[in-house]
Every structure is written in C-alpha cells, then in structure tokens.
C-alpha cells in the first residue's frame, strides 16, 4: 500500500472548483489519508496574533446569535490567545464524544473526507489565512475549520450526525448522489440555523467564522429562512461567493439527526428527475421565519 496520496484526479477536480484551480497548502508530506503533522511550533508570532484578532472579532459577534451549545463549548476550549494545538483538543474531544482532530494540508478528496468523518475524525487545515484575507477567504483555513466546526463536535447528537453524514457520503459516491449530499452539508453544517426560545440562532460553521454573515443571516430582511426539510434542501442550489439567499432552520439537533437517518437511495433517484431550485426560491405555501429583532 502506498504511503503517499494519489493526487492526480483530486487536483483535476479542484481545478473546476475555484477561480485559479490552485490548491493552498503543502501536500508533499501528506500520507495516504492526506494527514500531516500540525507542526505547531512553526507558527509565527504574527500568525498567533492574527488568530487572536480573528477570535476576538467573532467572540464579540456571536453572543445572542450563536446557539448556546457552540458558545459553551468554545469557552471551554480556551483557545483565544493563539493557534490551538490539535493534540490537546483531541484529548478533551475524544473523552467527550470519541472524535479526533486530524491535521490536513487543505482540501481533501471527497472519499477521504467522508472516510475521516465516518471514523469520527475531523480534518482541520493547518494553514492560516493571510492578513489581506482577514474578512474573506475562498478556501477553508485553520480558523474556519477549528473555530467554526470543532466546538459542536463536543455535542453528542451533532457528533453522531456528522459521523452518519460521512457514512452517507461514502454511499452517495456510488449512487451519483454527491451533488445532493453536498447541498445538505452546505445548508446545515456550514450555513444552518436553529430555533431557540430566544429566537433563531446559528450553528453553521461558515456563518460562525464569518465577520459579516453572523448578523446578516439573523437580522436582514433579504434572505429567506425556511423550515428544514431534507428533499427541499437537496434540490436547492447554493452560492459560494456571496451571503446565502436562503437559510434552513432546524428545531434542534435531534431533528437534524433523525431526519437525515433514512436511506437516501430512493430520494436520489427522485431528485434526478427534478430540476434544481434557484438559491432564492420560496415554494408555494412555504413559510419564512421573520428576522430577529
């Protein structure tokens, strides 16, 4: 068995996903699972300072906007003062939910990503954005992966859902269902909203790590906020370079887990016979949650 990843097909795929087709990160030291050493000692004082500024900005924005589970876990992680060590976080995370963090050089192939999730391993990018990317970055970096995703891995229900998503991803690859499953990930794990007694709250990592979308998704009159429904989500296109035009709202993490538990095979076949919906669609009879005030 080779100890190095075969990147030929992967690089060709990524070339269609970004403006330049260029991958960030050093893949030369990755093993067959695209895992690398974090090399925490190699981060510079400037990078730790940038992490602190990113953390401080988001920490000011999320109270009253992020879900309580996220805020509580983020505080417990205690990573405000510099780039975290993945091994230390893994010690606590494994005790809580049996998950581990694995360092990766950047984006990884779909099959590899799903394999990691299915085995309760969450890939975290080792490189941090540069100063000029403070407000916007195309590819997910260390801050997005860790700050946005890791806190919710301490929640057992959410953690179990993510593992099942990984298993479902491996199956979707064989059923030509990846596009539909990608939409589910996008509108939940990355850009999901959740109900609370105090109003709508955020659990999606793409929002929680964003300087502008945290407020926009909850307070703006422009986007639609639609009740969570799996088939509806899988039909809906999304945009990667603007704020979302539609957000999907779950009642709780139990709904996310239970509603995504059934076999998607017949759903994929049905979706292949339907046209995709534009990102800003509101279907007849569909309600949209009012913005928080």
PDB file of C-alpha atoms in Angstrom, residues 4 10 23 26 29 43 53 71 98 117 122 139 148 192 200 202 225 232-233 255 271 280 289:
ATOM      1  CA  UNK A   4       1.533   8.866  -0.348  1.00  0.00           C
ATOM      2  CA  UNK A  10      -8.054  15.304  -6.996  1.00  0.00           C
ATOM      3  CA  UNK A  23      -4.554  24.459  -4.058  1.00  0.00           C
ATOM      4  CA  UNK A  26       1.768  21.701   1.150  1.00  0.00           C
ATOM      5  CA  UNK A  29       4.251  15.424   3.309  1.00  0.00           C
ATOM      6  CA  UNK A  43       3.505  29.086  13.514  1.00  0.00           C
ATOM      7  CA  UNK A  53      -7.750  39.137  16.196  1.00  0.00           C
ATOM      8  CA  UNK A  71     -20.770  29.221  22.837  1.00  0.00           C
ATOM      9  CA  UNK A  98     -14.951   9.851  20.746  1.00  0.00           C
ATOM     10  CA  UNK A 117     -15.973  11.615   9.206  1.00  0.00           C
ATOM     11  CA  UNK A 122     -12.460  15.676  11.711  1.00  0.00           C
ATOM     12  CA  UNK A 139     -10.843  28.003   0.749  1.00  0.00           C
ATOM     13  CA  UNK A 148     -16.405  27.157  13.149  1.00  0.00           C
ATOM     14  CA  UNK A 192     -27.533  26.143   9.262  1.00  0.00           C
ATOM     15  CA  UNK A 200     -33.155  31.969  15.722  1.00  0.00           C
ATOM     16  CA  UNK A 202     -26.590  29.978  14.283  1.00  0.00           C
ATOM     17  CA  UNK A 225     -35.292  31.415   6.433  1.00  0.00           C
ATOM     18  CA  UNK A 232     -36.135  20.640  -0.270  1.00  0.00           C
ATOM     19  CA  UNK A 233     -32.514  21.260   0.711  1.00  0.00           C
ATOM     20  CA  UNK A 255     -34.288  16.707  14.177  1.00  0.00           C
ATOM     21  CA  UNK A 271     -34.172  14.135  -7.280  1.00  0.00           C
ATOM     22  CA  UNK A 280     -33.598  32.285  -3.545  1.00  0.00           C
ATOM     23  CA  UNK A 289     -39.046  32.868   9.553  1.00  0.00           C
TER      24      UNK A 289
END
